[in-house]
Coordinates of C-alpha atoms in Angstrom, one line a residue:
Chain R
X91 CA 76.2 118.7 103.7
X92 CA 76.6 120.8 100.6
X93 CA 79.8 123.0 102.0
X94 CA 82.6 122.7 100.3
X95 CA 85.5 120.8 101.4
X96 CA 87.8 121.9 104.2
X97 CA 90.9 119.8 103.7
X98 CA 90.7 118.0 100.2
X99 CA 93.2 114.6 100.7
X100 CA 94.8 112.9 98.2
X101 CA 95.2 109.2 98.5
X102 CA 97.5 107.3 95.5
X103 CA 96.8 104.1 94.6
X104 CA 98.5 102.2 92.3
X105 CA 98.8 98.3 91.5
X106 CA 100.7 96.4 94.4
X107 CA 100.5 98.7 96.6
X108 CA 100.1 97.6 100.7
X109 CA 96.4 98.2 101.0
X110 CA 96.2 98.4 105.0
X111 CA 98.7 101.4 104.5
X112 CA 96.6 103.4 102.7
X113 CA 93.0 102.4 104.3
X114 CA 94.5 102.9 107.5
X115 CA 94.9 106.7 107.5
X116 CA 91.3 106.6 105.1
X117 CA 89.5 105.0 107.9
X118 CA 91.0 107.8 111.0
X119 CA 90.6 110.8 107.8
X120 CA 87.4 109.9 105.9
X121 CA 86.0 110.2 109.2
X122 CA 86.3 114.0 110.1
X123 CA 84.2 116.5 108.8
X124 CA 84.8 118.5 105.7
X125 CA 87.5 116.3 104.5
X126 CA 87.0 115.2 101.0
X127 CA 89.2 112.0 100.0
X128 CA 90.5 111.2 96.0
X129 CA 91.7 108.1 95.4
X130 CA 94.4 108.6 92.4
X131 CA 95.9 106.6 89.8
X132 CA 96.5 106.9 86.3
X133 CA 92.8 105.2 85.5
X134 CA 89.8 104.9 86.9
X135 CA 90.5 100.7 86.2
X136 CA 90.5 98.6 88.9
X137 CA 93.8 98.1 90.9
X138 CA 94.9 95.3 92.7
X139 CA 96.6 96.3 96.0
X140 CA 99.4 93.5 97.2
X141 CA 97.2 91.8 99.7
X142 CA 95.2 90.7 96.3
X143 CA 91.9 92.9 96.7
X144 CA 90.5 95.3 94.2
X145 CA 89.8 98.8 94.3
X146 CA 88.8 101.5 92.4
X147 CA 90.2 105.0 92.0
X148 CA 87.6 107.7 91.7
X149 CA 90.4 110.2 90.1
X150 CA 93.2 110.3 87.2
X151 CA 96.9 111.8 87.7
X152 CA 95.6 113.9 84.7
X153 CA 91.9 115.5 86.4
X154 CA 92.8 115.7 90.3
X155 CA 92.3 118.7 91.6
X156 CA 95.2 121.0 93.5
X157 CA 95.1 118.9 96.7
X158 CA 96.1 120.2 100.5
X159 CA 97.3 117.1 101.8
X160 CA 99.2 114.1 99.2
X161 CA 99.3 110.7 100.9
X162 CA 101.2 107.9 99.1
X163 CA 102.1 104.3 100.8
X164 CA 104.1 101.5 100.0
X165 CA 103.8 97.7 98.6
X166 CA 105.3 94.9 97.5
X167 CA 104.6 96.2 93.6
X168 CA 106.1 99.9 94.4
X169 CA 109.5 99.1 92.5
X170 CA 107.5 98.9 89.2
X171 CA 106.3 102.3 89.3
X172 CA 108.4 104.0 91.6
X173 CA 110.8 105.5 88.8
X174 CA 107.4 105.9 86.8
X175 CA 107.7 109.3 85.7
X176 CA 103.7 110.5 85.7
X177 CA 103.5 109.5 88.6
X178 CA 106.8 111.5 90.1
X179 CA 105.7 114.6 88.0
X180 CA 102.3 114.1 89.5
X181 CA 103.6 114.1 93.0
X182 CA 106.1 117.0 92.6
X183 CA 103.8 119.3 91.0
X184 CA 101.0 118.5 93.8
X185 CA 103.9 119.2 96.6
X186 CA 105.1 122.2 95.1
X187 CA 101.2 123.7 96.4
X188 CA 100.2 121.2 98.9
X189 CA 99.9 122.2 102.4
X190 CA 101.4 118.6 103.4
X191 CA 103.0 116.1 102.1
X192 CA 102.6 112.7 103.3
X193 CA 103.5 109.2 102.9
X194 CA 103.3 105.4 105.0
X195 CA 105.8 103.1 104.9
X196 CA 107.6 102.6 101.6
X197 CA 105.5 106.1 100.1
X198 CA 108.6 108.1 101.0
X199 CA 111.0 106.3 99.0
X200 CA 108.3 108.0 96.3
X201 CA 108.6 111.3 97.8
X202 CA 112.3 111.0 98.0
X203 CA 112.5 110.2 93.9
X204 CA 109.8 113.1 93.1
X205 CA 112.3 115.5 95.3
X206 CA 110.1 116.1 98.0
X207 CA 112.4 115.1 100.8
X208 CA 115.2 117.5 100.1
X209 CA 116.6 118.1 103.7
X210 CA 114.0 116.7 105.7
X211 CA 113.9 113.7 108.1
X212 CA 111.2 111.4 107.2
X213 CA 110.2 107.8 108.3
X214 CA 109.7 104.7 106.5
X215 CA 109.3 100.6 106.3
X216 CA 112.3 99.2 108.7
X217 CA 113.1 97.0 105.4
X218 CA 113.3 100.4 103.6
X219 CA 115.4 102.5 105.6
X220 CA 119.2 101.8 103.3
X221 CA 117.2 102.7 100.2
X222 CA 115.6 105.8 101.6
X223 CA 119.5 106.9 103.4
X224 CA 120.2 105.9 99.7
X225 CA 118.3 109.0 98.1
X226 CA 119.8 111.4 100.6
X227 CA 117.1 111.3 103.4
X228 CA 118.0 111.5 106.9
X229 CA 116.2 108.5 108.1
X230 CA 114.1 108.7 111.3
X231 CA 113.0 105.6 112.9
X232 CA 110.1 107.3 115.2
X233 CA 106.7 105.7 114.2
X234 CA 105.9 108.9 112.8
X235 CA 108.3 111.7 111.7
X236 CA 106.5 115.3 111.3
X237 CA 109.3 117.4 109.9
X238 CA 107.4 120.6 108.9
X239 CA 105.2 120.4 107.0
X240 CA 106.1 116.5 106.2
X241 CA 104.1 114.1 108.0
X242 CA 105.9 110.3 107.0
X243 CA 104.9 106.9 109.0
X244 CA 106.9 103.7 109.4
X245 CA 105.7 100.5 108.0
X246 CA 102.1 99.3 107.4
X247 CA 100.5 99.8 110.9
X248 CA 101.9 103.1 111.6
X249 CA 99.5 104.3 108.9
X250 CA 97.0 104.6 111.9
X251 CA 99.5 106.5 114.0
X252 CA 100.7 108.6 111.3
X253 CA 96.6 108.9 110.1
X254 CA 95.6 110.5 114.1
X255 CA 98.4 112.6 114.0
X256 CA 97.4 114.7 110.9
X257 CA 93.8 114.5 112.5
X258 CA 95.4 116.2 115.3
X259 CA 97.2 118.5 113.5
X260 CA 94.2 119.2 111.1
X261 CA 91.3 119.3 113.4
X262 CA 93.1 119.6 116.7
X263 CA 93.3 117.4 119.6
X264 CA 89.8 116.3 120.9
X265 CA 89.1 115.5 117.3
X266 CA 91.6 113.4 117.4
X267 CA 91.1 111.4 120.4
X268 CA 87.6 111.1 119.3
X269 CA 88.2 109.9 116.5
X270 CA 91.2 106.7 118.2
X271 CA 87.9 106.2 120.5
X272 CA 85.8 105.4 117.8
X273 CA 88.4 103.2 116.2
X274 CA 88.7 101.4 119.7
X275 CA 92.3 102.1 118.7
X276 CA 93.8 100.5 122.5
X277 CA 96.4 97.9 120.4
X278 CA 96.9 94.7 121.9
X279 CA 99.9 93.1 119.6
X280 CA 100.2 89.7 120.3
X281 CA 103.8 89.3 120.0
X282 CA 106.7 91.4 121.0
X283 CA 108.3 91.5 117.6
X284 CA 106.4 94.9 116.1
X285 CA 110.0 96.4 115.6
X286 CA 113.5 94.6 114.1
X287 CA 115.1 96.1 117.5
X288 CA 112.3 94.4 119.2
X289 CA 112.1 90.9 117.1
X290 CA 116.0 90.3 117.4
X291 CA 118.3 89.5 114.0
X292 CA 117.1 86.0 113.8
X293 CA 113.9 87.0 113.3
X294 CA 114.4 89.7 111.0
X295 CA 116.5 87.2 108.7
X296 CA 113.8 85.0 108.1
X297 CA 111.1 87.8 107.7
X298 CA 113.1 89.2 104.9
X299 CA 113.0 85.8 103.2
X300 CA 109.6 85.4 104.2
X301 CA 108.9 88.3 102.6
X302 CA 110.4 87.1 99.5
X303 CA 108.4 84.2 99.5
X304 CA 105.2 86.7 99.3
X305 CA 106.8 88.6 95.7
X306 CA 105.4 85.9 93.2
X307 CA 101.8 86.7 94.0
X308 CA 102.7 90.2 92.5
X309 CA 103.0 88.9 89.0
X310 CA 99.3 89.4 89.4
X311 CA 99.3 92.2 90.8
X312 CA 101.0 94.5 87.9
Chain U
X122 CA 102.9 77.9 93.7
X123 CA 99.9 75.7 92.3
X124 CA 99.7 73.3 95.4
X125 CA 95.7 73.5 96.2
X126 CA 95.0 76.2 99.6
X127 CA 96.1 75.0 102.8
X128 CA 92.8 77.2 104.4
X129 CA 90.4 78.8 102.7
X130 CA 89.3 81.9 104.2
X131 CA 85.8 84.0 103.5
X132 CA 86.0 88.1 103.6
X133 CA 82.2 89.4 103.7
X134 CA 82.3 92.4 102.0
X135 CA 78.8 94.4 102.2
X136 CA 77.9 98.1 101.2
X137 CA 78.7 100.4 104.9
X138 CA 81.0 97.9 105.8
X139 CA 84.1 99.7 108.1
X140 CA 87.3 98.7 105.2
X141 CA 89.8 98.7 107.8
X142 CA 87.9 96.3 109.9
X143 CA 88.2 93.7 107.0
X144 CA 91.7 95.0 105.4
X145 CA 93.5 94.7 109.7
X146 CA 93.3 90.4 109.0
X147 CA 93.4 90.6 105.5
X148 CA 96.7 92.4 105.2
X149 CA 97.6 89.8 107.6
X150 CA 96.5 86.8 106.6
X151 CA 97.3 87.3 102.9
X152 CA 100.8 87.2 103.5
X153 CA 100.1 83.2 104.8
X154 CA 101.5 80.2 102.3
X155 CA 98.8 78.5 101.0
X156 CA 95.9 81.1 102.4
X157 CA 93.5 81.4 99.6
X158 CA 91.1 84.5 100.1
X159 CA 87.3 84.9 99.4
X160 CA 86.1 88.6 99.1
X161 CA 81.9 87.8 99.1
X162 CA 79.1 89.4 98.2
X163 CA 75.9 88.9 96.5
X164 CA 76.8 90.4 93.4
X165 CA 80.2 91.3 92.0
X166 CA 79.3 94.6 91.8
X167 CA 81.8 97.5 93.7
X168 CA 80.9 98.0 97.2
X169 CA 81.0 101.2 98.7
X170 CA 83.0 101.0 102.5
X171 CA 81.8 103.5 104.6
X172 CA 84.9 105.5 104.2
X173 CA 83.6 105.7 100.9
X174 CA 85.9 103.3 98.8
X175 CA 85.3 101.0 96.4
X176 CA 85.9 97.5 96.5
X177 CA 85.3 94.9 94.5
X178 CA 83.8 90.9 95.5
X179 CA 84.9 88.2 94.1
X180 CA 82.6 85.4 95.1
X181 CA 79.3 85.7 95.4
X182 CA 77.0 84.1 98.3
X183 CA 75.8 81.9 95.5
X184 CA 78.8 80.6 94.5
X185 CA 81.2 80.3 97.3
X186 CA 82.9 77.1 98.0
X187 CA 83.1 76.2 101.5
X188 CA 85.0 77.6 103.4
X189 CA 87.8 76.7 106.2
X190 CA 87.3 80.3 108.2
X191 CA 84.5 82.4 108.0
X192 CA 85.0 86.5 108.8
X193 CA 82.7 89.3 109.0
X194 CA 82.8 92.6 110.1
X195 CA 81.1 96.0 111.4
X196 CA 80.4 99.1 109.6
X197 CA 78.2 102.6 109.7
X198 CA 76.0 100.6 106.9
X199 CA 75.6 97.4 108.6
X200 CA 72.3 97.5 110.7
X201 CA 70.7 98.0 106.7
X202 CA 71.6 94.4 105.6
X203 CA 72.5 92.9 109.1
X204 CA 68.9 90.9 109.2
X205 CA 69.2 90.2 105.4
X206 CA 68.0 86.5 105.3
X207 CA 70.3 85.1 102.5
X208 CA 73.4 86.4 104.5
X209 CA 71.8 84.7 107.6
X210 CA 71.6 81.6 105.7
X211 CA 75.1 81.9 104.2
X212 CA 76.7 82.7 107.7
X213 CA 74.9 79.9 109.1
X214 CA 75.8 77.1 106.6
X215 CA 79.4 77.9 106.2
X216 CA 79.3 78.1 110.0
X217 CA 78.0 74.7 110.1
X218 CA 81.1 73.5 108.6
X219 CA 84.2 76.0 108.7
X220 CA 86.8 75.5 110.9
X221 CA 86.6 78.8 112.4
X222 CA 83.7 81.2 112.9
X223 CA 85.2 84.8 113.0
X224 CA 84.5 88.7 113.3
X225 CA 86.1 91.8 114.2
X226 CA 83.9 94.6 115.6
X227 CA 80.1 94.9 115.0
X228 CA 80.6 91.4 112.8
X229 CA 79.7 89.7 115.9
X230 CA 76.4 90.6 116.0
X231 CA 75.7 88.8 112.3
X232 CA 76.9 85.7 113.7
X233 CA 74.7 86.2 116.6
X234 CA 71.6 86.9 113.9
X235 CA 72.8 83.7 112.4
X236 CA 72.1 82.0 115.2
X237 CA 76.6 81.2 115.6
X238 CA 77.1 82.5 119.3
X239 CA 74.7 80.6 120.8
X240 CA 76.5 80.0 124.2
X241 CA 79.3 81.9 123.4
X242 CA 81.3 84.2 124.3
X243 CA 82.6 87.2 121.7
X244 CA 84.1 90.4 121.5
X245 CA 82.3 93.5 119.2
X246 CA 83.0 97.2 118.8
X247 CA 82.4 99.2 122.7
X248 CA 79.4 100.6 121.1
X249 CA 77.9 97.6 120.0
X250 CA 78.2 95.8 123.2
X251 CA 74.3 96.3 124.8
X252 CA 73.0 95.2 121.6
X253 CA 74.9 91.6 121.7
X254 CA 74.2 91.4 125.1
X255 CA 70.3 92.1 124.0
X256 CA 71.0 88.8 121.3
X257 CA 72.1 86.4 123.9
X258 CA 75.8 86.6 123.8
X259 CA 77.8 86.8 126.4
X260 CA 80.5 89.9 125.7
X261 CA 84.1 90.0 126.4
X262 CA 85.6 93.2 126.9
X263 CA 89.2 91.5 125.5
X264 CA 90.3 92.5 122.4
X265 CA 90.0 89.2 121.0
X266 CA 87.7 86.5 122.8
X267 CA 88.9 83.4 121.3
X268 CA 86.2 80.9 122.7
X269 CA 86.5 77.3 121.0
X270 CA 86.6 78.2 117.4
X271 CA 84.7 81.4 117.9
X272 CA 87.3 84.2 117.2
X273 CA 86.2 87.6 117.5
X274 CA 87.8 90.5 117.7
X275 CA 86.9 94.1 119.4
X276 CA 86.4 97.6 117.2
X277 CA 88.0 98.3 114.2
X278 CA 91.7 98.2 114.8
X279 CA 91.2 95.2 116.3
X280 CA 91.3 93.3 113.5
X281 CA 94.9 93.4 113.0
X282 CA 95.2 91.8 116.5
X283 CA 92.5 89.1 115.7
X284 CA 94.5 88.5 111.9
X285 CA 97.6 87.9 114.5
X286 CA 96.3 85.8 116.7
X287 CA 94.4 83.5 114.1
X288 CA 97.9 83.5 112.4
X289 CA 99.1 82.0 115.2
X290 CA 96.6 79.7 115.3
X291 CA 96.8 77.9 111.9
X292 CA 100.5 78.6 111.1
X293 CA 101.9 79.0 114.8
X294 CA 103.3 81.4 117.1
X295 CA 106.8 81.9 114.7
X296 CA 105.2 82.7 111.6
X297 CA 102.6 85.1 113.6
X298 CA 105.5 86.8 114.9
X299 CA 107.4 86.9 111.7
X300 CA 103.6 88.5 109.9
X301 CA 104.0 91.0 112.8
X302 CA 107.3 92.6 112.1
X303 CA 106.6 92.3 108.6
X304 CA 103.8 94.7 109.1
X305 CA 105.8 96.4 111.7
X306 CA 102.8 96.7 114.1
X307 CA 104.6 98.1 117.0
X308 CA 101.7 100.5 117.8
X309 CA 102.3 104.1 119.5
X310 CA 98.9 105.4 119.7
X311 CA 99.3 109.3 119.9
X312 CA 96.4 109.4 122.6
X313 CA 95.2 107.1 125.6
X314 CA 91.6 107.2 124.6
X315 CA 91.4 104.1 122.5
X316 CA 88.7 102.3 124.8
X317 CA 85.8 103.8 126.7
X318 CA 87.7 103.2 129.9
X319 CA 90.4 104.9 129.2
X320 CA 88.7 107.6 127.6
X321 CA 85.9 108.3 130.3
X322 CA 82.2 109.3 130.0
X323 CA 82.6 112.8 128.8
X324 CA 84.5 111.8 125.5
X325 CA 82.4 109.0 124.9
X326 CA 79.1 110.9 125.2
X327 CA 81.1 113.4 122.3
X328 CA 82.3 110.2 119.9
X329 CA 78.7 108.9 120.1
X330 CA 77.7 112.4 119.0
X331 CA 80.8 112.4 116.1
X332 CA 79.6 109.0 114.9
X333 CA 75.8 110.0 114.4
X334 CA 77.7 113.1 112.5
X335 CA 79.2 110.5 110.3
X336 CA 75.9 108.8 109.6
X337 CA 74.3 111.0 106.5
X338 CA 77.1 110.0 104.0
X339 CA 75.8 106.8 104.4
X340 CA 72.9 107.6 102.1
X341 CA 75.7 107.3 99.3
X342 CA 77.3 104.3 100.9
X343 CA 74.3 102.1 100.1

C-alpha cells in the first residue's frame, strides 16, 4: 500500500458547487487502485456545496501537486467564481501538463474561460449549452463527449457515466465494468424526463423557474 | 423563505459511509421547497466517506429534532458501527415516529438491527442481500421496494432513484419529474454489468475480489 500513485486526480471544489457532480466520478475513481484523489480549493476551510452540505478540501490552488487528470463540475454558485482568476490560472497551468482534462456539467464553461476548450467539442448541463456555444465550444449533447484527450459529462448524473468512462480509459475495460457492478449502477429513472428532448418544452419552462426558485439558498452558500 | 420546513428529513452520516449513497437523494431532495436537511452524527466532527472525503454533521444523535423521514445508508466502513447501540436507539425512536423509514444500499440492514423491517420487505446493495435475508427481512431485488412507508433503495446509485421516487411521494409526480431533468439523470451506463444478473458469475466472483482490495484504506476511514 506504500506505492506511489498511478493516476494522481484532481477534484475542484469550490463553494456552491453541485456536490453529486463531483462525488459521482469520486465514488467510480477513488475506487480503483493506485489512484490518489485531491480535493482543491483556495483553503483547506470548509465549503458548502449547493445541495447545502459541507466538505473539506485536503489541498490549496497554491500546494497541489502537477496532476494527470483535472476534474471540475458545476453548481448553482459557479457564476461567482467562474471569472475568478486563481482559479482560471490554476486550471490553465494544470492543463498545460495534465494528461486529461475533465469536467461535469457546468465544469466546462470553467474550462472554456481558462482556454482549455480551444477547438474541441465538449459536453455540458442542457441549461448550459448557449453559454458554453457562447465561449466558442462546439457543443456536444452526448452524455459524455471524449474529444482527445478531453473527457466532459452533461449535467449532474452523467458524472457517473462520464466517471466509468475515464475508468475505462484509465484502467481498461473489465476494471470498468467491475467497478458499474459494484456501484449496482443498472439505473431505473422513474420518470421519462432525464433529457429537455425527452421532458417536452412545458416541462423545461417550469424547471428553469424552478431552478430559480432554488438560487436564494446560495446566499449561504458563498 | 422563513416559512417553518414542510418535511424534515435526517441524513446519517457515519465514518466508511459510501458519499454517493447519501449525496444520490440528497442532491435530490435538497432542491424540494420547504425540505429542511439533517446531516447526523454523534459528534460534529468531519467524517471520513470511504472514498476518503470529508464531510461535516450538523446535528448530532443527541440533539436532533424529530424527524419527518429518516435515511441511512451503506458503506465499506459500516459493519464497524452497524451494531453501535446509541444509533440503534436513535434509528428506532425516530422510526417510531417519522413519516418515512428510508435507506439506499447496505442502510437496510441498520434498520433491520433496529428492529424497523420487522415484516417487511426492502431493497439493499446485491452483496448485502444474504445477510438481510439472515436478519429477517424479506429482500426485493427492485431497485426501490417501497413497502408502506418503508422506502429502500438498492446499491449505491440507487439512491438517486429512491430520492426520485420519494420526491414523488411528498411533492408529486410533476415536481419529481421537473427534479429529474433538473439533474438531467437520463442515464447511459457505458457497460451492461450494473446488477449481478446482468453481469454473470464470473465478474461477480472478480468485484467481490475488487471490493475486498478496497477494504485496507479503510483503516484511515475510521
Amino acid at each position: 500500500m506504500t506505492d506511489s500513485p498511478k493516476y494522481t486526480l484532481g477534484l475542484v471544489f469550490y463553494p456552491g458547487m453541485t456536490s453529486l457532480d463531483i462525488i459521482g466520478p469520486q465514488q467510480v475513481l477513488s475506487s480503483l487502485p493506485g489512484v490518489q484523489i485531491h480535493r482543491i480549493w483556495k483553503t483547506l476551510e470548509p465549503v458548502k456545496t449547493d445541495d447545502g452540505m459541507m466538505v473539506l478540501p485536503d489541498t490549496t490552488l497554491a500546494n497541489c501537486p502537477q496532476l494527470d487528470v483535472i476534474c471540475i463540475g458545476g453548481g448553482l454558485g459557479q457564476v461567482a467564481v467562474e471569472d475568478d482568476p486563481d482559479l482560471l490560472e490554476f486550471l490553465y497551468k494544470q492543463g498545460s501538463t495534465a494528461k486529461f482534462i475533465t469536467s461535469v456539467c457546468g465544469g466546462s464553461v470553467f474550462l472554456a474561460k481558462a482556454g482549455l476548450l480551444e477547438g474541441y467539442r465538449a459536453a455540458t448541463h442542457w441549461a448550459a449549452r448557449d453559454r458554453l456555444a457562447q465561449l466558442d465550444v462546439t457543443v456536444g449533447t452526448e452524455r459524455v463527449v471524449v474529444d482527445r484527450n478531453r473527457i466532459t459529462g452533461g449535467g449532474v448524473t452523467a458524472g457517473i457515466d462520464f466517471g466509468l468512462t475515464l475508468a475505462s480509459i484509465l484502467y481498461g475495460e473489465e476494471i470498468a465494468k467491475i467497478t458499474q457492478l459494484l456501484m449496482e449502477y443498472n439505473p431505473a429513472p422513474p420518470f421519462d424526463t432525464g433529457s429537455p428532448e425527452q421532458a417536452g418544452a412545458e416541462l423545461v419552462e417550469k424547471a428553469m423557474l424552478f431552478m430559480q426558485g432554488m438560487m436564494p439558498d446560495l446566499a449561504i452558500a458563498q
